[in-house]
Amino acid sequence: MARKQKADPEVVEALTAHTSFDEELVRQLATAGTAVNIPEGWSIIMETTPADSAYIVLAGTVEIRKAGQVIAHLGAGDVFGEIALVNRSLRNASVVAATPIRALRLGEEAISSLLEHDQQFADTLRTYAQSRITAG
C-alpha cells in the first residue's frame, strides 16, 4: 500500500480522543487514510452499491438509512462502511451526512492491509460489523 510520509496531526488527535485504538494503530490509520470534509445532506454511501472504502467519523454526525428510513446515527469515533468490506458484499445501507462531517476515508487496499496486519483493528471492525448485522 502506498503510504503518506507523515500522519495528519489533526486526525491523530481526533482518533485518540474518540476511539480506544492504541497509539500505533492511530498512527497507521492516520497515515493510511485520507481526511475528508463532507457537507450536511451529502450521500456518502448508497445502499446496494459495491464497497470500496470505510470511514471513521472524526467530527459531526451521519445517518444510517435502510430503504430510506433512518435506523441509526453515528458520531465521532464510529466506523461505517465496514460491513460490505469485511463481508465482501454490496452495501446494506446508505449513509448521509446529518451535519457537516470530517471523516477518515480508508480505501479497500488500506483496510485489507490493516485487517491482515493489525489484530486489534481486525477485531474492532468485525465487532462493529457483527453488531450492526444482528441489530439490523
PDB file of C-alpha atoms in Angstrom:
ATOM      1  CA  MET A   1       0.000   0.000   0.000  1.00  0.00           C
ATOM      2  CA  ALA A   2       1.295   3.436  -0.866  1.00  0.00           C
ATOM      3  CA  ARG A   3       1.776   5.359   2.344  1.00  0.00           C
ATOM      4  CA  LYS A   4       1.945   9.030   3.012  1.00  0.00           C
ATOM      5  CA  GLN A   5       5.123  10.273   4.637  1.00  0.00           C
ATOM      6  CA  LYS A   6       3.534  11.510   7.834  1.00  0.00           C
ATOM      7  CA  ALA A   7       0.337  11.111   9.833  1.00  0.00           C
ATOM      8  CA  ASP A   8      -2.003  14.132   9.855  1.00  0.00           C
ATOM      9  CA  PRO A   9      -1.763  15.529  13.434  1.00  0.00           C
ATOM     10  CA  GLU A  10      -5.437  16.613  13.448  1.00  0.00           C
ATOM     11  CA  VAL A  11      -6.509  13.090  12.503  1.00  0.00           C
ATOM     12  CA  VAL A  12      -4.232  11.599  15.179  1.00  0.00           C
ATOM     13  CA  GLU A  13      -5.765  13.946  17.758  1.00  0.00           C
ATOM     14  CA  ALA A  14      -9.361  13.112  16.759  1.00  0.00           C
ATOM     15  CA  LEU A  15      -8.755   9.345  16.663  1.00  0.00           C
ATOM     16  CA  THR A  16      -7.005   9.465  20.040  1.00  0.00           C
ATOM     17  CA  ALA A  17      -9.867  11.460  21.578  1.00  0.00           C
ATOM     18  CA  HIS A  18     -12.745   9.417  20.131  1.00  0.00           C
ATOM     19  CA  THR A  19     -11.537   5.804  19.819  1.00  0.00           C
ATOM     20  CA  SER A  20      -9.922   3.215  22.044  1.00  0.00           C
ATOM     21  CA  PHE A  21      -7.263   2.427  19.429  1.00  0.00           C
ATOM     22  CA  ASP A  22      -3.689   2.287  20.697  1.00  0.00           C
ATOM     23  CA  GLU A  23      -1.111   4.869  19.608  1.00  0.00           C
ATOM     24  CA  GLU A  24       0.432   2.656  16.916  1.00  0.00           C
ATOM     25  CA  LEU A  25      -2.921   1.864  15.282  1.00  0.00           C
ATOM     26  CA  VAL A  26      -3.925   5.540  15.412  1.00  0.00           C
ATOM     27  CA  ARG A  27      -0.718   6.454  13.553  1.00  0.00           C
ATOM     28  CA  GLN A  28      -1.252   3.677  10.988  1.00  0.00           C
ATOM     29  CA  LEU A  29      -4.830   4.805  10.358  1.00  0.00           C
ATOM     30  CA  ALA A  30      -3.858   8.476  10.125  1.00  0.00           C
ATOM     31  CA  THR A  31      -1.121   7.586   7.649  1.00  0.00           C
ATOM     32  CA  ALA A  32      -3.115   5.110   5.527  1.00  0.00           C
ATOM     33  CA  GLY A  33      -6.348   7.116   5.401  1.00  0.00           C
ATOM     34  CA  THR A  34      -7.381  10.395   3.854  1.00  0.00           C
ATOM     35  CA  ALA A  35      -9.213  13.052   5.869  1.00  0.00           C
ATOM     36  CA  VAL A  36     -12.324  14.274   4.039  1.00  0.00           C
ATOM     37  CA  ASN A  37     -14.834  17.038   4.758  1.00  0.00           C
ATOM     38  CA  ILE A  38     -18.398  16.257   3.721  1.00  0.00           C
ATOM     39  CA  PRO A  39     -21.211  18.830   3.708  1.00  0.00           C
ATOM     40  CA  GLU A  40     -24.511  18.275   5.505  1.00  0.00           C
ATOM     41  CA  GLY A  41     -27.017  16.355   3.390  1.00  0.00           C
ATOM     42  CA  TRP A  42     -24.497  14.628   1.135  1.00  0.00           C
ATOM     43  CA  SER A  43     -24.794  10.896   0.491  1.00  0.00           C
ATOM     44  CA  ILE A  44     -21.532   9.196   1.385  1.00  0.00           C
ATOM     45  CA  ILE A  45     -22.556   5.591   0.764  1.00  0.00           C
ATOM     46  CA  MET A  46     -25.506   4.295  -1.258  1.00  0.00           C
ATOM     47  CA  GLU A  47     -27.351   1.096  -0.360  1.00  0.00           C
ATOM     48  CA  THR A  48     -26.757  -1.893  -2.725  1.00  0.00           C
ATOM     49  CA  THR A  49     -23.611  -0.438  -4.318  1.00  0.00           C
ATOM     50  CA  PRO A  50     -20.152  -2.068  -4.341  1.00  0.00           C
ATOM     51  CA  ALA A  51     -17.835  -1.247  -1.437  1.00  0.00           C
ATOM     52  CA  ASP A  52     -14.505   0.463  -1.971  1.00  0.00           C
ATOM     53  CA  SER A  53     -13.897   2.175   1.368  1.00  0.00           C
ATOM     54  CA  ALA A  54     -14.860   2.549   5.013  1.00  0.00           C
ATOM     55  CA  TYR A  55     -14.874   5.683   7.148  1.00  0.00           C
ATOM     56  CA  ILE A  56     -14.194   6.709  10.727  1.00  0.00           C
ATOM     57  CA  VAL A  57     -16.136   9.793  11.829  1.00  0.00           C
ATOM     58  CA  LEU A  58     -13.761  12.398  13.258  1.00  0.00           C
ATOM     59  CA  ALA A  59     -16.382  15.129  13.841  1.00  0.00           C
ATOM     60  CA  GLY A  60     -20.086  15.513  13.097  1.00  0.00           C
ATOM     61  CA  THR A  61     -22.948  13.049  12.714  1.00  0.00           C
ATOM     62  CA  VAL A  62     -24.119  10.697   9.960  1.00  0.00           C
ATOM     63  CA  GLU A  63     -27.443   8.940   9.480  1.00  0.00           C
ATOM     64  CA  ILE A  64     -27.576   5.284   8.543  1.00  0.00           C
ATOM     65  CA  ARG A  65     -30.593   4.641   6.297  1.00  0.00           C
ATOM     66  CA  LYS A  66     -32.141   1.410   5.096  1.00  0.00           C
ATOM     67  CA  ALA A  67     -34.808   1.652   2.392  1.00  0.00           C
ATOM     68  CA  GLY A  68     -34.899   5.408   3.035  1.00  0.00           C
ATOM     69  CA  GLN A  69     -35.635   5.086   6.766  1.00  0.00           C
ATOM     70  CA  VAL A  70     -33.155   6.363   9.374  1.00  0.00           C
ATOM     71  CA  ILE A  71     -32.088   3.401  11.509  1.00  0.00           C
ATOM     72  CA  ALA A  72     -29.115   4.892  13.379  1.00  0.00           C
ATOM     73  CA  HIS A  73     -26.986   7.976  13.990  1.00  0.00           C
ATOM     74  CA  LEU A  74     -23.209   7.706  14.287  1.00  0.00           C
ATOM     75  CA  GLY A  75     -20.766  10.289  15.592  1.00  0.00           C
ATOM     76  CA  ALA A  76     -17.101  10.873  16.339  1.00  0.00           C
ATOM     77  CA  GLY A  77     -15.142   7.645  16.698  1.00  0.00           C
ATOM     78  CA  ASP A  78     -17.743   5.495  14.934  1.00  0.00           C
ATOM     79  CA  VAL A  79     -16.888   3.420  11.879  1.00  0.00           C
ATOM     80  CA  PHE A  80     -19.184   2.984   8.879  1.00  0.00           C
ATOM     81  CA  GLY A  81     -18.909   1.270   5.534  1.00  0.00           C
ATOM     82  CA  GLU A  82     -17.019  -1.640   7.044  1.00  0.00           C
ATOM     83  CA  ILE A  83     -19.703  -4.338   6.733  1.00  0.00           C
ATOM     84  CA  ALA A  84     -19.532  -4.669   2.953  1.00  0.00           C
ATOM     85  CA  LEU A  85     -15.725  -4.708   3.036  1.00  0.00           C
ATOM     86  CA  VAL A  86     -15.491  -7.262   5.842  1.00  0.00           C
ATOM     87  CA  ASN A  87     -18.171  -9.488   4.252  1.00  0.00           C
ATOM     88  CA  ARG A  88     -17.179  -8.774   0.629  1.00  0.00           C
ATOM     89  CA  SER A  89     -20.761  -7.838  -0.235  1.00  0.00           C
ATOM     90  CA  LEU A  90     -22.797  -4.915  -1.558  1.00  0.00           C
ATOM     91  CA  ARG A  91     -23.602  -2.043   0.809  1.00  0.00           C
ATOM     92  CA  ASN A  92     -26.573  -2.942   3.018  1.00  0.00           C
ATOM     93  CA  ALA A  93     -27.444   0.662   3.959  1.00  0.00           C
ATOM     94  CA  SER A  94     -26.972   4.247   2.849  1.00  0.00           C
ATOM     95  CA  VAL A  95     -25.061   6.836   4.865  1.00  0.00           C
ATOM     96  CA  VAL A  96     -25.897  10.553   4.715  1.00  0.00           C
ATOM     97  CA  ALA A  97     -24.156  13.427   6.496  1.00  0.00           C
ATOM     98  CA  ALA A  98     -26.667  14.690   9.099  1.00  0.00           C
ATOM     99  CA  THR A  99     -24.287  17.580   9.869  1.00  0.00           C
ATOM    100  CA  PRO A 100     -21.113  18.717   8.160  1.00  0.00           C
ATOM    101  CA  ILE A 101     -18.650  15.944   8.949  1.00  0.00           C
ATOM    102  CA  ARG A 102     -14.944  15.315   8.927  1.00  0.00           C
ATOM    103  CA  ALA A 103     -14.076  11.669   8.420  1.00  0.00           C
ATOM    104  CA  LEU A 104     -11.090   9.467   7.746  1.00  0.00           C
ATOM    105  CA  ARG A 105     -11.610   7.573   4.484  1.00  0.00           C
ATOM    106  CA  LEU A 106      -9.850   4.223   4.335  1.00  0.00           C
ATOM    107  CA  GLY A 107      -9.717   2.684   0.876  1.00  0.00           C
ATOM    108  CA  GLU A 108     -10.154  -1.028   0.284  1.00  0.00           C
ATOM    109  CA  GLU A 109      -6.389  -1.594  -0.028  1.00  0.00           C
ATOM    110  CA  ALA A 110      -5.697   0.172   3.287  1.00  0.00           C
ATOM    111  CA  ILE A 111      -8.477  -1.770   5.027  1.00  0.00           C
ATOM    112  CA  SER A 112      -7.210  -5.091   3.649  1.00  0.00           C
ATOM    113  CA  SER A 113      -3.676  -4.363   4.799  1.00  0.00           C
ATOM    114  CA  LEU A 114      -4.804  -3.269   8.261  1.00  0.00           C
ATOM    115  CA  LEU A 115      -7.092  -6.306   8.637  1.00  0.00           C
ATOM    116  CA  GLU A 116      -4.198  -8.578   7.706  1.00  0.00           C
ATOM    117  CA  HIS A 117      -1.541  -6.943   9.890  1.00  0.00           C
ATOM    118  CA  ASP A 118      -3.356  -5.494  12.908  1.00  0.00           C
ATOM    119  CA  GLN A 119      -5.418  -7.869  15.023  1.00  0.00           C
ATOM    120  CA  GLN A 120      -6.902  -5.069  17.161  1.00  0.00           C
ATOM    121  CA  PHE A 121      -8.232  -3.264  14.086  1.00  0.00           C
ATOM    122  CA  ALA A 122      -9.496  -6.525  12.540  1.00  0.00           C
ATOM    123  CA  ASP A 123     -11.319  -7.464  15.761  1.00  0.00           C
ATOM    124  CA  THR A 124     -12.799  -3.968  16.088  1.00  0.00           C
ATOM    125  CA  LEU A 125     -14.093  -3.913  12.507  1.00  0.00           C
ATOM    126  CA  ARG A 126     -15.543  -7.405  12.783  1.00  0.00           C
ATOM    127  CA  THR A 127     -17.235  -6.479  16.085  1.00  0.00           C
ATOM    128  CA  TYR A 128     -18.761  -3.321  14.553  1.00  0.00           C
ATOM    129  CA  ALA A 129     -19.906  -5.265  11.514  1.00  0.00           C
ATOM    130  CA  GLN A 130     -21.368  -8.132  13.536  1.00  0.00           C
ATOM    131  CA  SER A 131     -23.242  -5.817  15.944  1.00  0.00           C
ATOM    132  CA  ARG A 132     -24.812  -3.920  13.051  1.00  0.00           C
ATOM    133  CA  ILE A 133     -25.765  -7.104  11.190  1.00  0.00           C
ATOM    134  CA  THR A 134     -27.519  -8.561  14.236  1.00  0.00           C
ATOM    135  CA  ALA A 135     -29.168  -5.209  15.105  1.00  0.00           C
ATOM    136  CA  GLY A 136     -30.375  -4.678  11.523  1.00  0.00           C
TER     137      GLY A 136
END
